[in-house]
Short mmCIF file of C-alpha atoms and ligand atoms in Angstrom, two decimals:
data_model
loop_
_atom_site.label_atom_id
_atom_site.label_comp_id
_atom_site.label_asym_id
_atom_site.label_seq_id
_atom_site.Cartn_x
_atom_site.Cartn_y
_atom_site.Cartn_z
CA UNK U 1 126.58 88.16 134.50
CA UNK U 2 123.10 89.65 133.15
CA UNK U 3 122.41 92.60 131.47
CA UNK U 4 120.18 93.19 135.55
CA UNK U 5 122.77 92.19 137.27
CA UNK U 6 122.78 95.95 138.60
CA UNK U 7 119.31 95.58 140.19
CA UNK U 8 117.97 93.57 142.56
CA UNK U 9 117.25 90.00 142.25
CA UNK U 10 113.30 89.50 143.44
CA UNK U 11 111.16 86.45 143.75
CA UNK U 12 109.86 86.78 140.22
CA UNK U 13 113.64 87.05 138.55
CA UNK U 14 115.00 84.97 141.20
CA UNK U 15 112.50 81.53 139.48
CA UNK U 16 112.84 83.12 136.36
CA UNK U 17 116.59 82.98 136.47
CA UNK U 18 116.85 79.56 137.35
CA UNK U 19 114.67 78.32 134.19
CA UNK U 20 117.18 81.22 132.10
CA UNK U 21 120.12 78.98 133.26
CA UNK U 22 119.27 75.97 130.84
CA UNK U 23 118.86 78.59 127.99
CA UNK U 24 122.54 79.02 127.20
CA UNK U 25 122.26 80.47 123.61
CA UNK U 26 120.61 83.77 125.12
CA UNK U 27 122.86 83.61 128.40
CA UNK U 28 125.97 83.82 125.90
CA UNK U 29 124.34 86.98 124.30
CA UNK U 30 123.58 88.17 127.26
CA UNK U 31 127.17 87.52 128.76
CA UNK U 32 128.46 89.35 125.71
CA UNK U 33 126.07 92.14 125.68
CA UNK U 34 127.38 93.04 129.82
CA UNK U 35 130.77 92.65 128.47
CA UNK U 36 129.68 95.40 125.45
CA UNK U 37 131.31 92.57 123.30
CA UNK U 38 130.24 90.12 120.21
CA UNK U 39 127.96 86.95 120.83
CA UNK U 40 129.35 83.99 119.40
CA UNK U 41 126.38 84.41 116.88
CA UNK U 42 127.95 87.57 115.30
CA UNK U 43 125.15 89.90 117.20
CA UNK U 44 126.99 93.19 118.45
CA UNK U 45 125.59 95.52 121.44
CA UNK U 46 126.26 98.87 122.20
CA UNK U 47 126.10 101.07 125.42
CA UNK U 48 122.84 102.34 125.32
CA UNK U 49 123.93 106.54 126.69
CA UNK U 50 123.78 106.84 130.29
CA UNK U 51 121.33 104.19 131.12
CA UNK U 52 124.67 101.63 130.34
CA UNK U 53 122.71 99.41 129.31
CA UNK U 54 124.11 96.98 126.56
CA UNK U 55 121.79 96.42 123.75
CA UNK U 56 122.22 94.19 120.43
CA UNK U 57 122.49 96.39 117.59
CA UNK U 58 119.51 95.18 116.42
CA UNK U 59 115.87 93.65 117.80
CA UNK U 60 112.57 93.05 117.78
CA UNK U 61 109.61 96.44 117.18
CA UNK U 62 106.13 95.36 117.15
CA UNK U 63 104.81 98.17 115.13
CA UNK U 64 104.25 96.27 111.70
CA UNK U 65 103.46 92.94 113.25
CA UNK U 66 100.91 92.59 115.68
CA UNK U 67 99.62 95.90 113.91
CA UNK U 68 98.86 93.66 111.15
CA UNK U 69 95.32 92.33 112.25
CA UNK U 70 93.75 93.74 108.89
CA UNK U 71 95.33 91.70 106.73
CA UNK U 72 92.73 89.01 108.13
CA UNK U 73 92.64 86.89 110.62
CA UNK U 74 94.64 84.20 109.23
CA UNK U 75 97.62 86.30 108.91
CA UNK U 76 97.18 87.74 111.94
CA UNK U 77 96.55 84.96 114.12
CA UNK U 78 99.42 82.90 112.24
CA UNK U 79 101.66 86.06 112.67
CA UNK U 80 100.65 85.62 116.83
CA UNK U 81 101.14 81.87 116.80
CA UNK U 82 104.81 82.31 114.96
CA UNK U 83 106.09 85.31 118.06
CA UNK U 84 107.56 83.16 120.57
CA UNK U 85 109.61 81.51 118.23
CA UNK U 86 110.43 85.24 116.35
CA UNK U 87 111.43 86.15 120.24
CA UNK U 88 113.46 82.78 120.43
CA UNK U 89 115.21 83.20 117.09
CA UNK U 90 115.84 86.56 118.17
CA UNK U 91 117.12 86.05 121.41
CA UNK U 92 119.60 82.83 120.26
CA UNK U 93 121.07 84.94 117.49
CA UNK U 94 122.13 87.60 120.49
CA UNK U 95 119.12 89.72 120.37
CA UNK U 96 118.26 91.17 123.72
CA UNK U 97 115.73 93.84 123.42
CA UNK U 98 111.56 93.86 122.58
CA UNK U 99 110.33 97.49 121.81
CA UNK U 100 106.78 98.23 121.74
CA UNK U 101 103.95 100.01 122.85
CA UNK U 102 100.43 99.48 124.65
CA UNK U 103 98.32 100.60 121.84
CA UNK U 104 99.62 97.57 119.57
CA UNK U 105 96.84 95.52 120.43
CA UNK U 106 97.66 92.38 122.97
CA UNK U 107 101.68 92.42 121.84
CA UNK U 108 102.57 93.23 125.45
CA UNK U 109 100.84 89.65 126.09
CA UNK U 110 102.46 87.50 123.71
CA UNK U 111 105.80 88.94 123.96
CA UNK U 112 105.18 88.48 127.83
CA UNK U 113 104.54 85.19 127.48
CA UNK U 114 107.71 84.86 124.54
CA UNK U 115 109.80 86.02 127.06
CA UNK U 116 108.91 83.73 129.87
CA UNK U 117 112.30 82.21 131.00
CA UNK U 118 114.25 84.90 129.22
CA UNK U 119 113.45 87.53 131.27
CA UNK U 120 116.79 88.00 132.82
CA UNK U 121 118.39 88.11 129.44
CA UNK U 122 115.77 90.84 128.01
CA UNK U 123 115.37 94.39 127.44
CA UNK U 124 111.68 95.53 127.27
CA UNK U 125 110.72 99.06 125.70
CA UNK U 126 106.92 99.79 125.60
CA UNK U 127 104.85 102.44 125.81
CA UNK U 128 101.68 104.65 126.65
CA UNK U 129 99.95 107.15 124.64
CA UNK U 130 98.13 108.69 128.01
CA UNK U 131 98.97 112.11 129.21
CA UNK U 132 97.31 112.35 132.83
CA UNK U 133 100.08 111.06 135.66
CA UNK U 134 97.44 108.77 137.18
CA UNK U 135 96.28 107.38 133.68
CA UNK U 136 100.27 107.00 132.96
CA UNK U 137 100.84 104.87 136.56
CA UNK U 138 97.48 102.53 135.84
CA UNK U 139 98.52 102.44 132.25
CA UNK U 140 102.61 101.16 133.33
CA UNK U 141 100.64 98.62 136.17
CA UNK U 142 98.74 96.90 133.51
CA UNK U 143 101.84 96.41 131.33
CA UNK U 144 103.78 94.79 134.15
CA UNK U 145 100.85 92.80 134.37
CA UNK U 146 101.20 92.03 130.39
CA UNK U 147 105.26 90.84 130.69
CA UNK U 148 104.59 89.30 133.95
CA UNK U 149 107.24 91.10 135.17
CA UNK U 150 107.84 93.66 138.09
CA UNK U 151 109.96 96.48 136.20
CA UNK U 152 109.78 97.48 132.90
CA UNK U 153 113.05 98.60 131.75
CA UNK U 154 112.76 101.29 129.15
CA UNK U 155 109.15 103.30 129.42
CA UNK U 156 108.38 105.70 127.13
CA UNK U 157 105.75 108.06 125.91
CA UNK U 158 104.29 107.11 122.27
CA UNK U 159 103.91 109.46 120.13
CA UNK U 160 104.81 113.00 121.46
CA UNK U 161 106.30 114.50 124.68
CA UNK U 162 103.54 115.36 127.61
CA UNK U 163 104.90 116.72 131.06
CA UNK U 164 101.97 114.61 133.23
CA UNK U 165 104.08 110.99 131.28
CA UNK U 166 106.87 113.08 132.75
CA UNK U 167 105.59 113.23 136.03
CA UNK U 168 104.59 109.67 136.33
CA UNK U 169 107.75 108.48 135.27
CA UNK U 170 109.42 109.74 137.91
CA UNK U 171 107.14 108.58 140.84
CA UNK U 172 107.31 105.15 138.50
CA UNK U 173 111.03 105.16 138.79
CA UNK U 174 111.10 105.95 142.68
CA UNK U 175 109.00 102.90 143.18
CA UNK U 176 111.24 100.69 141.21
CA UNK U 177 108.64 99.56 138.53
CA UNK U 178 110.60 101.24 135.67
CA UNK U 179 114.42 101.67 134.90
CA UNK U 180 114.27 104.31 132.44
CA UNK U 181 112.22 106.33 130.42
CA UNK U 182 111.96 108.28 127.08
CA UNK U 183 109.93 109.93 124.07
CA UNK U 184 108.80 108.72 120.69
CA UNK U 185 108.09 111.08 117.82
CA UNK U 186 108.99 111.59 114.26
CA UNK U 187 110.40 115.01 114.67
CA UNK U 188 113.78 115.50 115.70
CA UNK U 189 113.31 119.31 116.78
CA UNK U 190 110.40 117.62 119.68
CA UNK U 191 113.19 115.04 120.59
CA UNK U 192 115.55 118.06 120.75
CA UNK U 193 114.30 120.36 123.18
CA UNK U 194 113.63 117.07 125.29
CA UNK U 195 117.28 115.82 124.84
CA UNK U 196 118.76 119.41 125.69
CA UNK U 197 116.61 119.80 128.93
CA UNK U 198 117.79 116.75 130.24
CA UNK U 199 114.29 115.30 130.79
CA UNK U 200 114.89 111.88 129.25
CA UNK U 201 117.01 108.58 129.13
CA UNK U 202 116.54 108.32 125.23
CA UNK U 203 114.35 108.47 122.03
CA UNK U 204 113.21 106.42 119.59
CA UNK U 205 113.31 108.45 116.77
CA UNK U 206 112.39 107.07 112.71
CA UNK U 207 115.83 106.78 110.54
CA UNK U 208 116.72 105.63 107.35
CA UNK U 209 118.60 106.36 104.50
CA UNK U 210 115.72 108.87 103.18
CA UNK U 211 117.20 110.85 105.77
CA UNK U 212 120.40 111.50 103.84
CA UNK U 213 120.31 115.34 102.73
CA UNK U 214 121.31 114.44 99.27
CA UNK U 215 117.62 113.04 99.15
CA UNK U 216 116.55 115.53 101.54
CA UNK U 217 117.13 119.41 100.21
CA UNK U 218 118.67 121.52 102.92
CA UNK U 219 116.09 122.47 105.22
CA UNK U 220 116.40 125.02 108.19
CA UNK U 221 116.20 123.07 111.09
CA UNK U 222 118.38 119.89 112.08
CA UNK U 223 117.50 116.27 111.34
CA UNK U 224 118.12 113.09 112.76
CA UNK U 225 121.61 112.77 112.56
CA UNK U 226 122.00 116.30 114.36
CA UNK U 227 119.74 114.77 117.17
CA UNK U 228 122.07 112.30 117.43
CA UNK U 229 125.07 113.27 117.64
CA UNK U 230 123.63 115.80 120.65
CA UNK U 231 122.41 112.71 122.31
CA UNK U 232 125.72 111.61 121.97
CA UNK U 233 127.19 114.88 123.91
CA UNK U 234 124.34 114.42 126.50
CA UNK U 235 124.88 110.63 126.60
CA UNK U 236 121.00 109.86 125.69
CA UNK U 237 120.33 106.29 124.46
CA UNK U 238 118.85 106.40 120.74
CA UNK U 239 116.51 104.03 119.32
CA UNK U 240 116.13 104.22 115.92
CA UNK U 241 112.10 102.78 114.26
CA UNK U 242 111.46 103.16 110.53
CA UNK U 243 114.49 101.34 109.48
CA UNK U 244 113.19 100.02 106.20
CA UNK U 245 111.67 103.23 105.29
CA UNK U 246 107.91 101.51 105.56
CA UNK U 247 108.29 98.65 102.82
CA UNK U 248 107.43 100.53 100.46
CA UNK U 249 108.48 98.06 97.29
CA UNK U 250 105.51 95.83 96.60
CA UNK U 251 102.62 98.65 96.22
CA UNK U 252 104.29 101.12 93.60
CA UNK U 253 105.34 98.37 91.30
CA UNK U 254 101.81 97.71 91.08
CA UNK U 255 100.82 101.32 90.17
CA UNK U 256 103.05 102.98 88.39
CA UNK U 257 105.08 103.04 85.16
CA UNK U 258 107.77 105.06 86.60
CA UNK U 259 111.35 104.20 85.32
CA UNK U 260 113.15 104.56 88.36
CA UNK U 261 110.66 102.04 89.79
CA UNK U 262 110.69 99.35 86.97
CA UNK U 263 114.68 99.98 87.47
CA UNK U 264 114.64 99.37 90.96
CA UNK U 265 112.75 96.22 90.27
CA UNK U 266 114.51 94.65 87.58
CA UNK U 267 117.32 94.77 90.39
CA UNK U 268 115.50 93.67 92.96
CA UNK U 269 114.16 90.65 91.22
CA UNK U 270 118.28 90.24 90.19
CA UNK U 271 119.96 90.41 93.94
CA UNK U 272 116.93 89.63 96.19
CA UNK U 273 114.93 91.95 98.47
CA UNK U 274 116.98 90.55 100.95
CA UNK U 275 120.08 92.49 100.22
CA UNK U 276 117.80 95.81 100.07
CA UNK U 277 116.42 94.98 103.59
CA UNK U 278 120.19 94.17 104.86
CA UNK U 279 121.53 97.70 103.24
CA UNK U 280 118.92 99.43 105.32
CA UNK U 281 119.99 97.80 108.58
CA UNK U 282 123.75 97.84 107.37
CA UNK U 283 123.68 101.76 106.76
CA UNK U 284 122.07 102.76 109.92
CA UNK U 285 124.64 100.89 111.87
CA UNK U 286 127.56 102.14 110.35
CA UNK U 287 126.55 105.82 112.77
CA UNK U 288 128.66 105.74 115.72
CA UNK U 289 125.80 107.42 117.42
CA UNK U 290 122.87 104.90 117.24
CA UNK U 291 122.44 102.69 119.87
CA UNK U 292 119.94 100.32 118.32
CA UNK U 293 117.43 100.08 115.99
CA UNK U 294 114.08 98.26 116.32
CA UNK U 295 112.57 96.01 113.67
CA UNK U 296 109.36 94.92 112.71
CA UNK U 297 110.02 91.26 111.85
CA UNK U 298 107.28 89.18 111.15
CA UNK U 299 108.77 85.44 110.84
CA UNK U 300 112.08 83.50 111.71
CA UNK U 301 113.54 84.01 108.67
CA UNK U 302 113.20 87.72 108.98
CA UNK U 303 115.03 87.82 112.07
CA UNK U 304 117.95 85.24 111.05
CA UNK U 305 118.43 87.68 107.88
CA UNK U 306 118.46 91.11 109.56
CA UNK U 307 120.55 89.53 111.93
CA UNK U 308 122.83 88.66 110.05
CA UNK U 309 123.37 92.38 108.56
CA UNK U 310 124.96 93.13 112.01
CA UNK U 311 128.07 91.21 110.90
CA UNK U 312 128.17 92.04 107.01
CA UNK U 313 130.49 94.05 105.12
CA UNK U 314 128.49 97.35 103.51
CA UNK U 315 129.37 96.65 99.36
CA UNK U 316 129.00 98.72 96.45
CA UNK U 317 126.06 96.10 95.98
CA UNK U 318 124.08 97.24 99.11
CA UNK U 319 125.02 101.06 98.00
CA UNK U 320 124.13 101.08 94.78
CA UNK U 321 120.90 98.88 95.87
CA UNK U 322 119.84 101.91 98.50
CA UNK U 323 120.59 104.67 95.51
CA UNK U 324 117.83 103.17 92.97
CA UNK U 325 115.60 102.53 96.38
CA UNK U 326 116.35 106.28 97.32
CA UNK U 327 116.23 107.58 93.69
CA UNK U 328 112.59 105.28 93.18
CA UNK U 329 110.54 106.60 96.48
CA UNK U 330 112.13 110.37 97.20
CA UNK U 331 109.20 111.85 95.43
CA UNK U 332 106.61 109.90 97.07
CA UNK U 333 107.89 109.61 100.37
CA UNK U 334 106.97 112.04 103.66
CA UNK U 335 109.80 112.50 105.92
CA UNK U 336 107.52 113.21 108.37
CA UNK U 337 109.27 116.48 108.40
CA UNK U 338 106.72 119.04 109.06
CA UNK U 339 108.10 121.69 107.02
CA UNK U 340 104.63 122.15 105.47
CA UNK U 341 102.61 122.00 108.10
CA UNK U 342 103.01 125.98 109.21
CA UNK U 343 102.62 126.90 105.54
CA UNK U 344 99.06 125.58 105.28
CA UNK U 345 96.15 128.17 105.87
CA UNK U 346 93.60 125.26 106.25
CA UNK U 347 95.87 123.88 109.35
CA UNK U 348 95.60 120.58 107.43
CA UNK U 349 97.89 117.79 109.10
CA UNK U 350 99.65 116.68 105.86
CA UNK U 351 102.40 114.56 107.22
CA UNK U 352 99.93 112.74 109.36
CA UNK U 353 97.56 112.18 106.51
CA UNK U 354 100.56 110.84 104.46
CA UNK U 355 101.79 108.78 107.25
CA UNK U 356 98.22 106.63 107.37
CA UNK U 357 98.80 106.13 103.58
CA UNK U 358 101.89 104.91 104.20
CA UNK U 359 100.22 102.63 106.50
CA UNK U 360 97.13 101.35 104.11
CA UNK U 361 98.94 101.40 101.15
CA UNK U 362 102.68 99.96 102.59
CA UNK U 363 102.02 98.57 105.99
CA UNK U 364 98.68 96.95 104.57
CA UNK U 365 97.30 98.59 107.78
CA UNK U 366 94.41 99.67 106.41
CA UNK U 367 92.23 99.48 109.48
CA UNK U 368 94.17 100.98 111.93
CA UNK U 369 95.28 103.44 108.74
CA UNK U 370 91.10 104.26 108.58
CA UNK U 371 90.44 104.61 111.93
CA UNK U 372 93.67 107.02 112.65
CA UNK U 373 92.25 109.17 109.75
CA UNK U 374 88.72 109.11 110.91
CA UNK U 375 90.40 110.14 114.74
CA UNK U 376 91.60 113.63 113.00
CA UNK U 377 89.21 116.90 112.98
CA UNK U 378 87.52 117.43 110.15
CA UNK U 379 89.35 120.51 109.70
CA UNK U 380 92.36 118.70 109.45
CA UNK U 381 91.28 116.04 107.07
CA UNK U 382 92.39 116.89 103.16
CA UNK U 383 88.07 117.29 102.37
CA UNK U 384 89.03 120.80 103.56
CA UNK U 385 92.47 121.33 101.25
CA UNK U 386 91.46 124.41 98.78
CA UNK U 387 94.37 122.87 96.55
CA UNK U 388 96.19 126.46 96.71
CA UNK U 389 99.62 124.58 96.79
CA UNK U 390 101.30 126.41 99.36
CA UNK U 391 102.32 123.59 101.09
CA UNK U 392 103.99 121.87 97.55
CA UNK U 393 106.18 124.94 97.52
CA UNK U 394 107.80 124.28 100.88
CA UNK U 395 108.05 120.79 101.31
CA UNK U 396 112.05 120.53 100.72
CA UNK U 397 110.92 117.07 99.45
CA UNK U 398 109.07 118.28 96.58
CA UNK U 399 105.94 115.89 97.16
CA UNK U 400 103.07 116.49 94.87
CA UNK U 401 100.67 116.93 98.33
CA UNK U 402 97.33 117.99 97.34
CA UNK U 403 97.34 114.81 94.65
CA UNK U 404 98.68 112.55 97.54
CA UNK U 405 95.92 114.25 99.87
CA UNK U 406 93.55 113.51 97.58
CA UNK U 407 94.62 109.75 96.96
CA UNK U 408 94.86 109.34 100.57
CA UNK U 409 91.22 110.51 101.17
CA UNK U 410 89.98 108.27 98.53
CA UNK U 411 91.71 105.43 100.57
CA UNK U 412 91.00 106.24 103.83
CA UNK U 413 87.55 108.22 104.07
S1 SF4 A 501 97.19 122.83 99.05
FE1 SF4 A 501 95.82 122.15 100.65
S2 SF4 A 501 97.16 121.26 102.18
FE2 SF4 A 501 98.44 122.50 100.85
S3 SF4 A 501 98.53 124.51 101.84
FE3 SF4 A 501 96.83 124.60 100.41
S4 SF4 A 501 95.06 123.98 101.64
FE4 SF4 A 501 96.86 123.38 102.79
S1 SF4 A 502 104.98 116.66 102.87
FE1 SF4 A 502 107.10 117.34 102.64
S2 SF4 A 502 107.32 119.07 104.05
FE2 SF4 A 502 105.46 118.00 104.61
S3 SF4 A 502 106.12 116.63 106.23
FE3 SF4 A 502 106.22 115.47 104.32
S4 SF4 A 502 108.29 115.69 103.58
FE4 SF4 A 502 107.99 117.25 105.16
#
């Protein structure tokens, strides 16, 4: 049985499934995932809210990949070279899902052409950024066209609700060219009123350990984990992105003198960044009401050693491990929140302006990170802060913002 066993078997799946027959490693996971079982490779799945789909626990996002091109070509085009076999790895460890979106460059391509043969066995998420119902329906046609495929199984808007992607998705559904469809944003509040309206099949909402409230002071509106658990009651599927928090280890090590930092390390050179990474994945997966969580994993051995976090036992190792992480970044890190952004006279979009320094300084993104900054109004860039520190003395975080505006601008203008 296949995870699309429920829909109809055309031309296109009907070749396609007789090439998936001689790949048995995926057909297992896949066989397991229908069941809502445990692959023979340790990969678990979960039912995915009402869409009942089964997805592994874990998979592939393309985000901090194929988003990678500024690092040089060399990286870049090795990174594109090494996908199939990233999808392959993937998919015989009991992966079964790809998430990502249209505006990450030609990943629908590649991972179109990864998943040639595997098809049947696959989950594809991806996205469009458009707004207008007939950009939305040329924008889905062309990323058909990309996965070679004739349905796309979970389409979502990127980046923000918008009623015309609404729209769309329902003609798109009527014609049988997507399964389901769903939001991505960082704010759980936009997911919320979404999720409580009944207008989508899931979200793919950032989560990490950062979220915890110990890290987080109590704000006045709910987080993630309140999200979820109302997804839960509604039976929406949840996607988690962010999972590693944005990698933020190598860059402050570099710059800063910080104890907490040199502490975190000293330990990190002592048990591996491997552990740290698996903590991340471990934590997330120990909520009852995640479905999934995609992962930016950029070669083979990524994939074999986040995979293997699905069957791991959480230790006081991995805990203590996320506590000097936690304890290391919480000043420096945005939640993406937005608590600040009403405060601010100047209308200045701080969390967005943090999040492209997370990608240039973090991500190494630094020419998508430009180009994002250069696409805000320049009323909304931090050249028009007036450094009156309102926004420092709501941010439940207690960021230092108009320094981290300031260093931003440096980097990105
Ligand atoms: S310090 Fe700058 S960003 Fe913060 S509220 Fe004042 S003008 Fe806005
Ligand atoms: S700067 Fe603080 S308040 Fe503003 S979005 Fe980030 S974490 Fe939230």
């Amino acid at each position: 049985m296949s995870i699309h066993d429920d829909f109809p078997l055309n031309r296109r799946r009907f070749l396609e499934a007789g090439s998936a027959l001689a790949v048995t490693a995926a057909t297992r996971g896949a066989a397991a995932a229908a069941e809502g079982g445990r692959a023979a490779s340790g990969m678990k799945y979960r039912r995915f809210g009402a869409t009942e789909l089964k997805v592994s626990e874990i998979g592939l996002g393309c985000a901090s990949g194929l988003r990678s091109r500024q690092l040089g070509p060399y990286l870049f085009n090795r990174y594109r070279e090494q996908l199939p076999e990233i999808v392959d790895k993937l998919f015989d460890l009991g992966g079964n899902f790809v998430a990502t979106s249209q505006s990450y460059h030609d990943t629908e391509e590649i991972l179109g052409r990864a998943l040639k043969g595997r098809r049947q066995d696959a989950i594809i998420f991806t996205a469009t950024g458009k707004s207008e119902p007939k950009d939305v329906i040329a924008a889905c046609e062309q990323s058909l066209k990309h996965f070679q495929t004739d349905c796309i199984d979970c389409y979502f808007a990127h980046g923000g609700w918008r009623d015309g992607f609404h729209e769309a998705a329902l003609k798109l559904k009527q014609q049988g060219k997507i399964r389901f469809h769903g939001m991505s944003c960082h704010i759980p509040a936009e997911h919320r009123t979404r999720v409580e309206a009944g207008l989508v099949d899931f979200v793919f909402q950032p989560y990490n350990y950062m979220a915890l409230a110990k890290w987080t002071e109590k704000i006045d509106r709910d987080g993630a984990e309140e999200l979820f658990q109302l997804c839960k009651e509604k039976d929406v599927g949840v996607i988690v992105m962010k999972p590693m928090t944005g990698h933020y280890v190598p860059s402050w090590a570099k710059e800063t003198s910080d104890p907490k930092v040199l502490r975190l390390m000293q330990e990190l050179k002592q048990f591996g960044t491997k552990n740290l990474y698996q903590a991340f994945l471990m934590w997330i997966l120990k909520n009852p009401n995640v479905g999934c969580t995609a992962i930016g994993m950029n070669t083979p051995q990524d994939v074999i050693e986040d995979c293997e976090a699905v069957g791991l036992e959480f230790t006081q190792l991995h805990h203590r491990l996320l506590e000097h992480y936690a304890a290391a970044v919480t000043g420096d890190y945005c939640r993406m929140c937005e608590t600040c952004v009403p405060s601010c006279p100047q209308g200045i979009r701080i969390p967005d302006i943090l999040r492209f320094r997370m990608y240039y300084r973090n991500y190494g993104h630094r020419e998508d990170a430009r180009e994002l900054y250069a696409a805000l109004p320049e009323h909304q860039r931090a050249t028009a802060c007036t450094a009156c520190g309102i926004c420092q003395q709501t941010c439940p975080n207690g960021l230092a913002i108009v320094e981290k505006l300031q260093q931003a601008h440096g980097l990105l203008a």
